[in-house]
PDB file of C-alpha atoms in Angstrom:
ATOM      1  CA  UNK A 260      -6.521  -9.470  -6.422  1.00  0.00           C
ATOM      2  CA  UNK A 261      -7.269  -8.599 -10.035  1.00  0.00           C
ATOM      3  CA  UNK A 262      -9.745  -6.297 -11.738  1.00  0.00           C
ATOM      4  CA  UNK A 263     -11.446  -3.297 -10.194  1.00  0.00           C
ATOM      5  CA  UNK A 264     -12.873  -4.369  -6.859  1.00  0.00           C
ATOM      6  CA  UNK A 265     -15.655  -1.789  -7.063  1.00  0.00           C
ATOM      7  CA  UNK A 266     -16.608  -2.726 -10.629  1.00  0.00           C
ATOM      8  CA  UNK A 267     -17.062  -6.340  -9.532  1.00  0.00           C
ATOM      9  CA  UNK A 268     -19.582  -5.286  -6.879  1.00  0.00           C
ATOM     10  CA  UNK A 269     -21.668  -2.597  -8.578  1.00  0.00           C
ATOM     11  CA  UNK A 270     -21.786  -0.262 -11.554  1.00  0.00           C
ATOM     12  CA  UNK A 271     -20.853   3.408 -11.271  1.00  0.00           C
ATOM     13  CA  UNK A 272     -21.620   6.134 -13.835  1.00  0.00           C
ATOM     14  CA  UNK A 273     -17.952   6.988 -14.499  1.00  0.00           C
ATOM     15  CA  UNK A 274     -14.850   4.850 -14.843  1.00  0.00           C
ATOM     16  CA  UNK A 275     -12.102   5.296 -12.215  1.00  0.00           C
ATOM     17  CA  UNK A 276      -9.894   8.365 -12.585  1.00  0.00           C
ATOM     18  CA  UNK A 277      -7.002   6.268 -11.231  1.00  0.00           C
ATOM     19  CA  UNK A 278      -6.712   2.547 -10.567  1.00  0.00           C
ATOM     20  CA  UNK A 279      -4.088   0.039  -9.487  1.00  0.00           C
ATOM     21  CA  UNK A 280      -5.625  -2.688 -11.663  1.00  0.00           C
ATOM     22  CA  UNK A 281      -2.654  -2.992 -14.031  1.00  0.00           C
ATOM     23  CA  UNK A 282       0.081  -2.156 -11.482  1.00  0.00           C
ATOM     24  CA  UNK A 283       0.504  -5.744 -10.282  1.00  0.00           C
ATOM     25  CA  UNK A 284      -0.383  -5.021  -6.670  1.00  0.00           C
ATOM     26  CA  UNK A 285      -1.229  -8.206  -4.762  1.00  0.00           C
ATOM     27  CA  UNK A 286      -2.140  -7.238  -1.190  1.00  0.00           C
ATOM     28  CA  UNK A 287      -4.203  -4.104  -1.795  1.00  0.00           C
ATOM     29  CA  UNK A 288      -6.043  -2.243  -4.518  1.00  0.00           C
ATOM     30  CA  UNK A 289      -6.507   1.507  -4.857  1.00  0.00           C
ATOM     31  CA  UNK A 290      -9.114   3.329  -6.926  1.00  0.00           C
ATOM     32  CA  UNK A 291      -9.855   7.037  -7.262  1.00  0.00           C
ATOM     33  CA  UNK A 292     -13.404   7.893  -8.320  1.00  0.00           C
ATOM     34  CA  UNK A 293     -14.999  11.131  -9.487  1.00  0.00           C
ATOM     35  CA  UNK A 294     -18.748  10.524  -9.698  1.00  0.00           C
ATOM     36  CA  UNK A 295     -21.970  12.510 -10.143  1.00  0.00           C
ATOM     37  CA  UNK A 296     -24.792  12.106  -7.592  1.00  0.00           C
ATOM     38  CA  UNK A 297     -25.549   8.411  -7.395  1.00  0.00           C
ATOM     39  CA  UNK A 298     -26.976   5.560  -5.355  1.00  0.00           C
ATOM     40  CA  UNK A 299     -25.137   2.281  -4.750  1.00  0.00           C
ATOM     41  CA  UNK A 300     -27.610  -0.482  -3.944  1.00  0.00           C
ATOM     42  CA  UNK A 301     -27.225  -2.784  -0.973  1.00  0.00           C
ATOM     43  CA  UNK A 302     -24.386  -5.239  -1.459  1.00  0.00           C
ATOM     44  CA  UNK A 303     -21.826  -7.327   0.429  1.00  0.00           C
ATOM     45  CA  UNK A 304     -18.133  -6.713  -0.200  1.00  0.00           C
ATOM     46  CA  UNK A 305     -15.562  -9.528   0.070  1.00  0.00           C
ATOM     47  CA  UNK A 306     -12.965  -6.851   0.893  1.00  0.00           C
ATOM     48  CA  UNK A 307     -12.357  -4.527   3.804  1.00  0.00           C
ATOM     49  CA  UNK A 308     -12.804  -1.082   2.234  1.00  0.00           C
ATOM     50  CA  UNK A 309     -11.284   2.188   3.430  1.00  0.00           C
ATOM     51  CA  UNK A 310     -12.878   5.193   1.726  1.00  0.00           C
ATOM     52  CA  UNK A 311     -11.521   8.750   1.907  1.00  0.00           C
ATOM     53  CA  UNK A 312     -13.385  11.849   0.753  1.00  0.00           C
ATOM     54  CA  UNK A 313     -10.830  13.347  -1.638  1.00  0.00           C
ATOM     55  CA  UNK A 314     -13.038  16.196  -2.885  1.00  0.00           C
ATOM     56  CA  UNK A 315     -15.579  18.721  -1.691  1.00  0.00           C
ATOM     57  CA  UNK A 316     -18.105  18.293   1.118  1.00  0.00           C
ATOM     58  CA  UNK A 317     -21.022  16.049   0.156  1.00  0.00           C
ATOM     59  CA  UNK A 318     -24.271  14.921   1.794  1.00  0.00           C
ATOM     60  CA  UNK A 319     -23.955  11.173   2.288  1.00  0.00           C
ATOM     61  CA  UNK A 320     -26.505   8.530   3.256  1.00  0.00           C
ATOM     62  CA  UNK A 321     -25.057   5.205   4.390  1.00  0.00           C
ATOM     63  CA  UNK A 322     -26.432   1.901   5.619  1.00  0.00           C
ATOM     64  CA  UNK A 323     -23.961  -0.497   7.235  1.00  0.00           C
ATOM     65  CA  UNK A 324     -25.099  -3.806   8.692  1.00  0.00           C
ATOM     66  CA  UNK A 325     -28.612  -2.424   9.127  1.00  0.00           C
ATOM     67  CA  UNK A 326     -27.502   0.831  10.760  1.00  0.00           C
ATOM     68  CA  UNK A 327     -28.326   4.088   8.949  1.00  0.00           C
ATOM     69  CA  UNK A 328     -25.965   7.067   8.936  1.00  0.00           C
ATOM     70  CA  UNK A 329     -26.958  10.375   7.335  1.00  0.00           C
ATOM     71  CA  UNK A 330     -24.790  13.467   7.367  1.00  0.00           C
ATOM     72  CA  UNK A 331     -22.300  15.661   5.582  1.00  0.00           C
ATOM     73  CA  UNK A 332     -18.990  14.095   4.629  1.00  0.00           C
ATOM     74  CA  UNK A 333     -16.280  16.751   4.634  1.00  0.00           C
ATOM     75  CA  UNK A 334     -13.026  16.636   2.706  1.00  0.00           C
ATOM     76  CA  UNK A 335     -10.629  14.208   4.401  1.00  0.00           C
ATOM     77  CA  UNK A 336     -13.339  12.163   6.103  1.00  0.00           C
ATOM     78  CA  UNK A 337     -12.585   8.436   6.287  1.00  0.00           C
ATOM     79  CA  UNK A 338     -14.982   5.512   6.332  1.00  0.00           C
ATOM     80  CA  UNK A 339     -14.132   1.905   7.216  1.00  0.00           C
ATOM     81  CA  UNK A 340     -16.488  -0.659   5.712  1.00  0.00           C
ATOM     82  CA  UNK A 341     -15.691  -4.222   6.864  1.00  0.00           C
ATOM     83  CA  UNK A 342     -15.978  -7.197   4.561  1.00  0.00           C
ATOM     84  CA  UNK A 343     -19.067  -9.433   4.578  1.00  0.00           C
ATOM     85  CA  UNK A 344     -21.497  -6.773   5.885  1.00  0.00           C
ATOM     86  CA  UNK A 345     -24.517  -5.510   3.970  1.00  0.00           C
ATOM     87  CA  UNK A 346     -23.990  -1.869   2.990  1.00  0.00           C
ATOM     88  CA  UNK A 347     -25.517   0.789   0.709  1.00  0.00           C
ATOM     89  CA  UNK A 348     -24.619   4.393  -0.150  1.00  0.00           C
ATOM     90  CA  UNK A 349     -26.162   7.485  -1.727  1.00  0.00           C
ATOM     91  CA  UNK A 350     -24.669  10.935  -2.247  1.00  0.00           C
ATOM     92  CA  UNK A 351     -26.428  14.039  -3.514  1.00  0.00           C
ATOM     93  CA  UNK A 352     -23.592  16.157  -4.953  1.00  0.00           C
ATOM     94  CA  UNK A 353     -20.648  15.328  -7.223  1.00  0.00           C
ATOM     95  CA  UNK A 354     -18.184  13.282  -5.165  1.00  0.00           C
ATOM     96  CA  UNK A 355     -14.498  12.425  -5.361  1.00  0.00           C
ATOM     97  CA  UNK A 356     -13.373   9.520  -3.215  1.00  0.00           C
ATOM     98  CA  UNK A 357     -10.291   7.355  -2.828  1.00  0.00           C
ATOM     99  CA  UNK A 358     -10.917   3.708  -2.000  1.00  0.00           C
ATOM    100  CA  UNK A 359      -8.483   1.133  -0.635  1.00  0.00           C
ATOM    101  CA  UNK A 360      -9.426  -2.544  -0.733  1.00  0.00           C
ATOM    102  CA  UNK A 361      -7.760  -5.102   1.544  1.00  0.00           C
ATOM    103  CA  UNK A 362      -8.252  -8.862   1.534  1.00  0.00           C
ATOM    104  CA  UNK A 363      -9.510 -10.131   4.932  1.00  0.00           C
ATOM    105  CA  UNK A 364      -6.799 -12.813   4.844  1.00  0.00           C
ATOM    106  CA  UNK A 365      -4.142 -10.079   5.168  1.00  0.00           C
ATOM    107  CA  UNK A 366      -5.655  -8.720   8.394  1.00  0.00           C
ATOM    108  CA  UNK A 367      -6.215 -12.243   9.714  1.00  0.00           C
ATOM    109  CA  UNK A 368      -2.550 -13.061   9.135  1.00  0.00           C
ATOM    110  CA  UNK A 369      -1.417  -9.933  10.945  1.00  0.00           C
ATOM    111  CA  UNK A 370      -3.879 -10.525  13.768  1.00  0.00           C
ATOM    112  CA  UNK A 371      -2.477 -14.016  14.175  1.00  0.00           C
ATOM    113  CA  UNK A 372       1.135 -12.814  14.273  1.00  0.00           C
ATOM    114  CA  UNK A 373       0.475  -9.827  16.511  1.00  0.00           C
ATOM    115  CA  UNK A 374      -2.119 -11.242  18.875  1.00  0.00           C
ATOM    116  CA  UNK A 375      -2.348 -14.977  18.259  1.00  0.00           C
ATOM    117  CA  UNK A 376      -5.896 -14.651  16.934  1.00  0.00           C
ATOM    118  CA  UNK A 377      -6.659 -16.129  13.515  1.00  0.00           C
ATOM    119  CA  UNK A 378      -9.827 -14.180  12.664  1.00  0.00           C
ATOM    120  CA  UNK A 379      -9.970 -10.382  12.774  1.00  0.00           C
ATOM    121  CA  UNK A 380     -13.130  -8.298  12.649  1.00  0.00           C
ATOM    122  CA  UNK A 381     -13.194  -4.572  11.973  1.00  0.00           C
ATOM    123  CA  UNK A 382     -15.605  -2.083  13.496  1.00  0.00           C
ATOM    124  CA  UNK A 383     -17.612  -0.091  10.930  1.00  0.00           C
ATOM    125  CA  UNK A 384     -16.583   3.572  11.023  1.00  0.00           C
ATOM    126  CA  UNK A 385     -18.841   5.765   8.854  1.00  0.00           C
ATOM    127  CA  UNK A 386     -17.036   9.110   9.312  1.00  0.00           C
ATOM    128  CA  UNK A 387     -13.840   9.931  11.206  1.00  0.00           C
ATOM    129  CA  UNK A 388     -10.340  11.320  10.738  1.00  0.00           C
ATOM    130  CA  UNK A 389      -7.075   9.393  11.064  1.00  0.00           C
ATOM    131  CA  UNK A 390      -3.854  11.025   9.810  1.00  0.00           C
ATOM    132  CA  UNK A 391      -2.013   7.697   9.595  1.00  0.00           C
ATOM    133  CA  UNK A 392      -4.581   6.212   7.215  1.00  0.00           C
ATOM    134  CA  UNK A 393      -4.633   9.433   5.193  1.00  0.00           C
ATOM    135  CA  UNK A 394      -0.840   9.489   4.845  1.00  0.00           C
ATOM    136  CA  UNK A 395      -0.709   5.855   3.704  1.00  0.00           C
ATOM    137  CA  UNK A 396      -3.493   6.426   1.166  1.00  0.00           C
ATOM    138  CA  UNK A 397      -1.813   9.544  -0.226  1.00  0.00           C
ATOM    139  CA  UNK A 398       1.541   7.751  -0.441  1.00  0.00           C
ATOM    140  CA  UNK A 399      -0.032   4.890  -2.399  1.00  0.00           C
ATOM    141  CA  UNK A 400      -1.909   7.276  -4.679  1.00  0.00           C
ATOM    142  CA  UNK A 401       1.230   9.310  -5.391  1.00  0.00           C
ATOM    143  CA  UNK A 402       3.250   6.176  -6.067  1.00  0.00           C
ATOM    144  CA  UNK A 403       0.601   4.898  -8.466  1.00  0.00           C
ATOM    145  CA  UNK A 404       0.537   8.252 -10.260  1.00  0.00           C
ATOM    146  CA  UNK A 405       4.313   8.584 -10.523  1.00  0.00           C
ATOM    147  CA  UNK A 406       5.420   4.993 -11.136  1.00  0.00           C
ATOM    148  CA  UNK A 407       2.662   2.500 -11.796  1.00  0.00           C
ATOM    149  CA  UNK A 408       5.304   0.003 -12.881  1.00  0.00           C
ATOM    150  CA  UNK A 409       7.843  -1.307 -10.380  1.00  0.00           C
ATOM    151  CA  UNK A 410       5.766  -0.363  -7.327  1.00  0.00           C
ATOM    152  CA  UNK A 411       4.720  -3.788  -6.014  1.00  0.00           C
ATOM    153  CA  UNK A 412       7.199  -4.008  -3.116  1.00  0.00           C
ATOM    154  CA  UNK A 413       6.270  -0.519  -1.922  1.00  0.00           C
ATOM    155  CA  UNK A 414       2.546  -1.270  -2.208  1.00  0.00           C
ATOM    156  CA  UNK A 415       2.990  -4.493  -0.220  1.00  0.00           C
ATOM    157  CA  UNK A 416       4.828  -2.603   2.531  1.00  0.00           C
ATOM    158  CA  UNK A 417       2.176   0.105   2.751  1.00  0.00           C
ATOM    159  CA  UNK A 418      -0.632  -2.474   2.705  1.00  0.00           C
ATOM    160  CA  UNK A 419       1.001  -4.261   5.647  1.00  0.00           C
ATOM    161  CA  UNK A 420       1.342  -0.957   7.504  1.00  0.00           C
ATOM    162  CA  UNK A 421      -2.303  -0.075   6.862  1.00  0.00           C
ATOM    163  CA  UNK A 422      -3.555  -3.523   7.854  1.00  0.00           C
ATOM    164  CA  UNK A 423      -1.491  -3.440  11.057  1.00  0.00           C
ATOM    165  CA  UNK A 424      -2.902  -0.022  11.935  1.00  0.00           C
ATOM    166  CA  UNK A 425      -6.472  -1.184  11.294  1.00  0.00           C
ATOM    167  CA  UNK A 426      -6.032  -4.346  13.358  1.00  0.00           C
ATOM    168  CA  UNK A 427      -4.476  -2.422  16.240  1.00  0.00           C
ATOM    169  CA  UNK A 428      -6.962   0.468  16.355  1.00  0.00           C
ATOM    170  CA  UNK A 429     -10.248  -0.633  14.776  1.00  0.00           C
ATOM    171  CA  UNK A 430     -10.693  -4.276  15.757  1.00  0.00           C
ATOM    172  CA  UNK A 431     -12.841  -5.017  18.844  1.00  0.00           C
ATOM    173  CA  UNK A 432     -10.896  -8.175  19.762  1.00  0.00           C
ATOM    174  CA  UNK A 433      -7.453  -6.626  19.573  1.00  0.00           C
ATOM    175  CA  UNK A 434      -8.328  -3.526  21.613  1.00  0.00           C
ATOM    176  CA  UNK A 435      -8.184  -5.673  24.756  1.00  0.00           C
ATOM    177  CA  UNK A 436      -5.057  -7.589  23.795  1.00  0.00           C
ATOM    178  CA  UNK A 437      -1.422  -6.618  24.035  1.00  0.00           C
ATOM    179  CA  UNK A 438       0.579  -6.962  20.867  1.00  0.00           C
ATOM    180  CA  UNK A 439       3.582  -9.246  20.809  1.00  0.00           C
ATOM    181  CA  UNK A 440       6.843  -7.340  20.577  1.00  0.00           C
ATOM    182  CA  UNK A 441       9.335  -8.330  17.897  1.00  0.00           C
ATOM    183  CA  UNK A 442      12.973  -7.723  18.764  1.00  0.00           C
ATOM    184  CA  UNK A 443      14.666 -10.434  16.692  1.00  0.00           C
ATOM    185  CA  UNK A 444      16.716 -10.107  13.542  1.00  0.00           C
ATOM    186  CA  UNK A 445      17.447 -12.138  10.466  1.00  0.00           C
ATOM    187  CA  UNK A 446      20.494 -14.376  10.715  1.00  0.00           C
ATOM    188  CA  UNK A 447      23.571 -13.588   8.631  1.00  0.00           C
ATOM    189  CA  UNK A 448      22.669 -16.494   6.348  1.00  0.00           C
ATOM    190  CA  UNK A 449      19.100 -15.246   5.915  1.00  0.00           C
ATOM    191  CA  UNK A 450      20.293 -11.723   5.182  1.00  0.00           C
ATOM    192  CA  UNK A 451      22.641 -13.013   2.517  1.00  0.00           C
ATOM    193  CA  UNK A 452      19.859 -15.055   0.932  1.00  0.00           C
ATOM    194  CA  UNK A 453      17.574 -12.021   0.769  1.00  0.00           C
ATOM    195  CA  UNK A 454      20.162  -9.492  -0.396  1.00  0.00           C
ATOM    196  CA  UNK A 455      21.477 -11.921  -3.027  1.00  0.00           C
ATOM    197  CA  UNK A 456      17.915 -12.359  -4.294  1.00  0.00           C
ATOM    198  CA  UNK A 457      17.415  -8.583  -4.486  1.00  0.00           C
ATOM    199  CA  UNK A 458      20.701  -8.149  -6.372  1.00  0.00           C
ATOM    200  CA  UNK A 459      19.754 -10.917  -8.806  1.00  0.00           C
ATOM    201  CA  UNK A 460      16.313  -9.397  -9.474  1.00  0.00           C
ATOM    202  CA  UNK A 461      17.242  -5.740  -9.204  1.00  0.00           C
ATOM    203  CA  UNK A 462      15.304  -4.549 -12.240  1.00  0.00           C
ATOM    204  CA  UNK A 463      12.201  -6.630 -11.492  1.00  0.00           C
ATOM    205  CA  UNK A 464       9.049  -5.567  -9.680  1.00  0.00           C
ATOM    206  CA  UNK A 465       9.506  -8.034  -6.818  1.00  0.00           C
ATOM    207  CA  UNK A 466       6.967  -8.476  -4.048  1.00  0.00           C
ATOM    208  CA  UNK A 467       7.294  -8.695  -0.296  1.00  0.00           C
ATOM    209  CA  UNK A 468       5.988 -12.269  -0.447  1.00  0.00           C
ATOM    210  CA  UNK A 469       8.810 -13.241  -2.836  1.00  0.00           C
ATOM    211  CA  UNK A 470      11.466 -11.920  -0.472  1.00  0.00           C
ATOM    212  CA  UNK A 471       9.848 -13.532   2.566  1.00  0.00           C
ATOM    213  CA  UNK A 472       9.705 -16.859   0.746  1.00  0.00           C
ATOM    214  CA  UNK A 473      13.498 -16.916   0.316  1.00  0.00           C
ATOM    215  CA  UNK A 474      13.845 -17.302   4.105  1.00  0.00           C
ATOM    216  CA  UNK A 475      10.572 -19.208   4.725  1.00  0.00           C
ATOM    217  CA  UNK A 476       8.874 -16.449   6.727  1.00  0.00           C
ATOM    218  CA  UNK A 477       5.519 -14.706   6.469  1.00  0.00           C
ATOM    219  CA  UNK A 478       5.572 -11.308   4.736  1.00  0.00           C
ATOM    220  CA  UNK A 479       4.651  -9.495   7.948  1.00  0.00           C
ATOM    221  CA  UNK A 480       7.245 -11.268  10.111  1.00  0.00           C
ATOM    222  CA  UNK A 481       9.937 -10.920   7.450  1.00  0.00           C
ATOM    223  CA  UNK A 482       9.360  -7.169   6.952  1.00  0.00           C
ATOM    224  CA  UNK A 483       9.776  -6.477  10.672  1.00  0.00           C
ATOM    225  CA  UNK A 484      12.919  -8.609  11.009  1.00  0.00           C
ATOM    226  CA  UNK A 485      14.472  -7.159   7.856  1.00  0.00           C
ATOM    227  CA  UNK A 486      14.020  -3.579   9.053  1.00  0.00           C
ATOM    228  CA  UNK A 487      15.371  -4.489  12.469  1.00  0.00           C
ATOM    229  CA  UNK A 488      18.414  -6.069  10.813  1.00  0.00           C
ATOM    230  CA  UNK A 489      19.141  -3.511   8.081  1.00  0.00           C
ATOM    231  CA  UNK A 490      17.686  -0.276   9.403  1.00  0.00           C
ATOM    232  CA  UNK A 491      15.602   0.088   6.232  1.00  0.00           C
ATOM    233  CA  UNK A 492      12.331  -1.414   5.060  1.00  0.00           C
ATOM    234  CA  UNK A 493      12.733  -3.926   2.190  1.00  0.00           C
ATOM    235  CA  UNK A 494      11.462  -1.487  -0.451  1.00  0.00           C
ATOM    236  CA  UNK A 495      13.878   1.201   0.790  1.00  0.00           C
ATOM    237  CA  UNK A 496      16.795  -1.217   0.611  1.00  0.00           C
ATOM    238  CA  UNK A 497      15.723  -2.276  -2.882  1.00  0.00           C
ATOM    239  CA  UNK A 498      15.789   1.362  -4.041  1.00  0.00           C
ATOM    240  CA  UNK A 499      19.216   1.920  -2.460  1.00  0.00           C
ATOM    241  CA  UNK A 500      20.564  -1.121  -4.316  1.00  0.00           C
ATOM    242  CA  UNK A 501      19.199   0.291  -7.567  1.00  0.00           C
ATOM    243  CA  UNK A 502      20.857   3.643  -6.856  1.00  0.00           C
ATOM    244  CA  UNK A 503      24.155   1.924  -6.019  1.00  0.00           C
ATOM    245  CA  UNK A 504      24.069   0.031  -9.319  1.00  0.00           C
ATOM    246  CA  UNK A 505      23.176   3.260 -11.122  1.00  0.00           C
ATOM    247  CA  UNK A 506      26.315   4.900  -9.723  1.00  0.00           C
ATOM    248  CA  UNK A 507      28.439   2.032 -11.011  1.00  0.00           C
ATOM    249  CA  UNK A 508      26.918   2.263 -14.484  1.00  0.00           C
ATOM    250  CA  UNK A 509      27.261   6.052 -14.553  1.00  0.00           C
ATOM    251  CA  UNK A 510      30.968   5.771 -13.793  1.00  0.00           C
ATOM    252  CA  UNK A 511      31.409   3.297 -16.643  1.00  0.00           C
ATOM    253  CA  UNK A 512      30.082   6.049 -18.989  1.00  0.00           C
ATOM    254  CA  UNK A 513      28.746   3.567 -21.529  1.00  0.00           C
ATOM    255  CA  UNK A 514      24.980   4.083 -21.124  1.00  0.00           C
ATOM    256  CA  UNK A 515      22.753   7.152 -21.092  1.00  0.00           C
ATOM    257  CA  UNK A 516      20.987   8.089 -17.867  1.00  0.00           C
ATOM    258  CA  UNK A 517      17.648   7.114 -19.395  1.00  0.00           C
ATOM    259  CA  UNK A 518      19.028   3.694 -20.350  1.00  0.00           C
ATOM    260  CA  UNK A 519      20.528   3.182 -16.896  1.00  0.00           C
ATOM    261  CA  UNK A 520      17.141   3.946 -15.340  1.00  0.00           C
ATOM    262  CA  UNK A 521      15.637   1.184 -17.455  1.00  0.00           C
ATOM    263  CA  UNK A 522      18.429  -1.299 -16.730  1.00  0.00           C
ATOM    264  CA  UNK A 523      18.180  -0.991 -12.939  1.00  0.00           C
ATOM    265  CA  UNK A 524      14.377  -1.038 -12.863  1.00  0.00           C
ATOM    266  CA  UNK A 525      13.329   2.573 -12.350  1.00  0.00           C
ATOM    267  CA  UNK A 526      10.115   3.547 -14.124  1.00  0.00           C
ATOM    268  CA  UNK A 527      11.720   6.522 -15.874  1.00  0.00           C
ATOM    269  CA  UNK A 528      14.742   8.823 -15.883  1.00  0.00           C
ATOM    270  CA  UNK A 529      12.897  11.284 -13.636  1.00  0.00           C
ATOM    271  CA  UNK A 530      12.183   8.437 -11.208  1.00  0.00           C
ATOM    272  CA  UNK A 531      15.910   7.626 -11.133  1.00  0.00           C
ATOM    273  CA  UNK A 532      16.781  11.322 -10.698  1.00  0.00           C
ATOM    274  CA  UNK A 533      14.414  11.622  -7.735  1.00  0.00           C
ATOM    275  CA  UNK A 534      15.738   8.619  -5.803  1.00  0.00           C
ATOM    276  CA  UNK A 535      19.373   9.204  -6.801  1.00  0.00           C
ATOM    277  CA  UNK A 536      19.301  12.742  -5.409  1.00  0.00           C
ATOM    278  CA  UNK A 537      17.466  11.589  -2.279  1.00  0.00           C
ATOM    279  CA  UNK A 538      20.056   8.890  -1.543  1.00  0.00           C
ATOM    280  CA  UNK A 539      23.280  10.426  -2.912  1.00  0.00           C
ATOM    281  CA  UNK A 540      22.503  14.119  -2.467  1.00  0.00           C
ATOM    282  CA  UNK A 541      23.177  14.894  -6.133  1.00  0.00           C
ATOM    283  CA  UNK A 542      21.404  14.303  -9.418  1.00  0.00           C
ATOM    284  CA  UNK A 543      23.037  11.741 -11.728  1.00  0.00           C
ATOM    285  CA  UNK A 544      24.262  14.576 -13.982  1.00  0.00           C
ATOM    286  CA  UNK A 545      25.810  16.461 -11.044  1.00  0.00           C
ATOM    287  CA  UNK A 546      27.357  13.219  -9.778  1.00  0.00           C
ATOM    288  CA  UNK A 547      29.080  12.692 -13.136  1.00  0.00           C
ATOM    289  CA  UNK A 548      30.364  16.280 -13.193  1.00  0.00           C
ATOM    290  CA  UNK A 549      31.749  15.901  -9.683  1.00  0.00           C
TER     291      UNK A 549
END
């Protein structure tokens, strides 16, 4: 998924205030818009779009698959706009909105693994509130703001979580089906393959698909088995490995903290400081003093 998804579909008066275009994200895109009053003509999106009102209340007119919705969108309101449906929008005050774009193939894959159904539809939802969706969107936005580089594995994990939530709660087919439970774990050989790969590519912005490929599993299936086996999601384990290597380099006292951050793959020294303190309980400087 490359280029601004919204810009491919229609023109907006202002460029995005924030975009994941150059962050290397594969399974989802995120864009933050701040726009004057505007009308988006009828169009069909190839993506499932989740839109969150990230600003003030605004009067919004929507048309989704021939159904009209007119009303005030308050701050925090969420809209789900499924792929391949005709839709149009118009707002009458300045608006700030956060958009998440998901490829239908991602939801289809999760629907297949969870419910044994290859094709997943979503129900249009013009205005509602869901704290899980909001938390995922905020986490992705904050990650993009703080560390646009080296965020692919985290973005993949959050995209999987969002897609799973959408399939489970907002798909008409899956509402009547019981999800398959996953209680298995990776074998010792598979764990070694994955952890060796992470160690060998510690400073790289690896993806969930790359890790899953090392053990010939789907990204969704792999992520669940890895967490069951290790107690941490893949991106959390990756960060812990970077912190562990940082400790080793700090004790060697040959590189500056800023250089160590670069060597192990953190976006900046402050990024290293944040995760080091979260994992170790001390900043790198305090760790050296101790």
